Coordinates of C-alpha atoms in Angstrom, one line a residue:
X1096 CA 0.0 0.1 0.0
X1097 CA 2.9 2.3 -0.7
X1098 CA 1.9 5.9 -1.4
X1099 CA 3.7 5.5 -4.8
X1100 CA 1.2 2.9 -5.8
X1101 CA -1.8 5.2 -5.3
X1102 CA 0.0 8.1 -7.2
X1103 CA 0.2 6.0 -10.5
X1104 CA -2.2 7.9 -12.8
X1105 CA -4.2 4.7 -13.8
X1106 CA -4.4 3.5 -10.3
X1107 CA -5.3 6.8 -8.9
X1108 CA -8.1 7.4 -11.5
X1109 CA -9.6 4.0 -10.6
X1110 CA -9.3 4.8 -6.9
X1111 CA -10.7 8.3 -7.2
X1112 CA -13.7 7.0 -9.2
X1113 CA -14.7 4.6 -6.5
X1114 CA -14.5 7.4 -4.1
X1115 CA -16.7 9.7 -6.2
X1116 CA -19.3 6.9 -6.7
X1117 CA -19.4 6.5 -2.8
X1118 CA -19.8 10.1 -2.3
X1119 CA -22.4 10.4 -5.1
X1120 CA -24.6 7.7 -3.5
X1121 CA -24.4 9.3 0.0
X1122 CA -25.4 12.7 -1.6
X1123 CA -28.2 11.1 -3.5
X1124 CA -29.4 9.4 -0.2
X1125 CA -29.4 12.7 1.6
X1126 CA -31.1 14.5 -1.1
X1127 CA -33.9 11.9 -1.1
X1128 CA -34.2 12.3 2.7
X1129 CA -34.6 15.9 2.4
X1130 CA -36.9 16.1 -0.7
X1131 CA -40.3 17.2 -0.1
X1132 CA -39.4 19.0 3.2
X1133 CA -40.1 22.7 3.3
X1134 CA -38.8 23.5 6.7
X1135 CA -35.1 23.4 7.5
X1136 CA -33.5 20.2 8.8
X1137 CA -30.7 20.0 11.2
X1138 CA -28.3 17.0 10.6
X1139 CA -25.3 16.1 12.7
X1140 CA -22.4 15.8 10.4
X1141 CA -20.0 13.7 12.3
X1142 CA -21.7 10.5 12.3
X1143 CA -22.3 10.7 8.6
X1144 CA -18.7 11.6 7.9
X1145 CA -17.5 8.7 10.1
X1146 CA -19.5 6.2 8.3
X1147 CA -18.5 7.6 4.8
X1148 CA -14.9 7.5 5.8
X1149 CA -15.1 3.9 7.1
X1150 CA -17.1 2.9 4.0
X1151 CA -14.5 4.3 1.7
X1152 CA -11.7 2.6 3.6
X1153 CA -13.5 -0.7 3.9
X1154 CA -15.1 -0.9 0.6
X1155 CA -12.9 1.2 -1.8
X1156 CA -9.5 0.7 -0.2
X1157 CA -9.9 -2.9 0.9
X1158 CA -12.4 -4.0 -1.6
X1159 CA -14.6 -5.7 1.0
X1160 CA -18.4 -6.3 0.3
X1161 CA -20.5 -4.7 3.1
X1162 CA -23.6 -2.8 2.9
X1163 CA -23.5 1.1 3.9
X1164 CA -26.5 0.4 6.1
X1165 CA -24.4 -2.1 8.3
X1166 CA -21.4 0.4 8.2
X1167 CA -23.5 3.2 9.4
X1168 CA -25.6 1.4 11.8
X1169 CA -23.5 -1.4 13.2
X1170 CA -19.8 -1.0 12.7
X1171 CA -19.3 2.7 13.1
X1172 CA -21.1 2.9 16.5
X1173 CA -19.5 -0.2 17.8
X1174 CA -15.9 0.9 16.8
X1175 CA -16.7 4.4 18.3
X1176 CA -17.5 2.7 21.6
X1177 CA -14.5 0.3 21.4
X1178 CA -12.2 3.4 20.7
X1179 CA -13.8 5.2 23.6
X1180 CA -13.2 2.3 26.0
X1181 CA -9.7 1.9 24.8
X1182 CA -9.0 5.5 25.8
X1183 CA -10.7 5.4 29.1
X1184 CA -8.9 2.1 29.9
X1185 CA -5.7 3.8 29.2
X1186 CA -6.5 6.6 31.5
X1187 CA -8.0 4.3 34.1
X1188 CA -5.5 1.5 33.5
X1189 CA -7.8 -1.5 34.3
X1190 CA -5.8 -3.9 32.2
X1191 CA -8.6 -6.4 32.0
X1192 CA -9.7 -7.2 28.4
X1193 CA -13.5 -7.1 28.0
X1194 CA -13.4 -10.5 26.6
X1195 CA -12.1 -12.1 29.8
X1196 CA -14.9 -10.4 32.0
X1197 CA -18.0 -12.5 32.5
X1198 CA -21.1 -10.9 30.8
X1199 CA -22.7 -10.0 34.1
X1200 CA -23.8 -6.4 33.2
X1201 CA -25.3 -4.9 30.1
X1202 CA -22.3 -2.6 29.7
X1203 CA -20.0 -5.6 29.5
X1204 CA -22.3 -7.5 27.3
X1205 CA -22.3 -4.3 25.1
X1206 CA -18.6 -4.0 25.1
X1207 CA -18.0 -7.7 24.1
X1208 CA -20.5 -7.2 21.1
X1209 CA -18.7 -4.0 20.0
X1210 CA -15.3 -5.8 20.0
X1211 CA -16.9 -8.6 18.2
X1212 CA -18.2 -6.1 15.5
X1213 CA -14.8 -4.6 15.3
X1214 CA -13.2 -8.1 14.7
X1215 CA -15.8 -8.7 12.1
X1216 CA -15.2 -5.6 10.0
X1217 CA -11.3 -6.4 10.4
X1218 CA -12.1 -9.9 8.9
X1219 CA -14.2 -8.4 6.1
X1220 CA -11.2 -6.2 5.2
X1221 CA -8.7 -9.0 5.3
X1222 CA -11.0 -11.5 3.6
X1223 CA -11.0 -9.4 0.2
X1224 CA -7.1 -9.9 0.2
X1225 CA -7.1 -13.5 -1.1
X1226 CA -9.3 -12.3 -4.0
X1227 CA -7.1 -9.3 -4.8
X1228 CA -10.0 -6.8 -4.5
X1229 CA -9.5 -3.1 -3.7
X1230 CA -6.0 -2.0 -3.3
X1231 CA -4.9 -5.5 -2.0
X1232 CA -3.8 -6.4 -5.6
X1233 CA -1.2 -3.6 -5.2
X1234 CA 0.0 -5.2 -1.6
X1235 CA 3.0 -7.4 -2.2
X1236 CA 3.8 -9.5 0.9
X1237 CA 3.8 -13.1 2.0
X1238 CA 2.7 -12.0 5.6
X1239 CA -0.1 -14.0 7.0
X1240 CA -3.4 -12.2 7.7
X1241 CA -2.8 -12.7 11.2
X1242 CA 0.3 -10.6 11.1
X1243 CA -1.7 -7.9 9.4
X1244 CA -4.5 -7.8 11.7
X1245 CA -3.4 -5.2 14.3
X1246 CA -2.3 -2.8 11.4
X1247 CA -5.8 -3.2 9.8
X1248 CA -7.6 -2.6 13.0
X1249 CA -5.4 0.6 13.5
X1250 CA -6.3 1.8 9.8
X1251 CA -10.1 1.1 10.7
X1252 CA -10.0 3.1 13.8
X1253 CA -7.9 5.8 12.1
X1254 CA -10.7 6.2 9.6
X1255 CA -13.0 7.2 12.4
X1256 CA -10.4 9.4 14.0
X1257 CA -10.1 11.3 10.9
X1258 CA -13.6 11.5 10.4
X1259 CA -14.1 12.9 14.0
X1260 CA -11.5 15.6 13.2
X1261 CA -13.4 16.5 10.0
X1262 CA -16.8 16.5 11.8
X1263 CA -15.5 18.7 14.5
X1264 CA -14.2 21.1 11.9
X1265 CA -17.5 21.0 10.0
X1266 CA -19.6 21.6 13.3
X1267 CA -17.2 24.3 14.6
X1268 CA -18.5 27.7 15.0
X1269 CA -17.3 30.3 12.5
X1270 CA -14.1 32.2 13.4
X1271 CA -14.6 35.5 14.9

């Protein structure tokens, strides 16, 4: 996935077109949602941006087959909660993985489900490697998927982090 690969004109055009197609679909969905409304509508941009960023990474970059609805309503919220738990666990320093805790409370059950969703979307991103979909066809390595797993998780979490930054900028008040 070297940056020089993406900067090859033919490769970049193909990749850019997949992004355009994704954004076109999201804008059409938004237009449909807003059509027929005469009053103004307030929409929180951050969840939408996060879902689109994750969709672009999972579907366009990795070439995984997963619906936008599942990305928007299952994976994005689960990954946000996982990231929040990682940050709070770092601060609190519990050091006990949720998978080792018995599911006695609703929050522990939710945490375990969220981690399972994170693993599932990681599996989807890695599964398309064997078929050479997305930019996997440009990835030249004999490393097994297990060795790449933590890097893929980091890239997926990074998509939400970048989207969170973009969402915060989009919702920031205008400068004085």
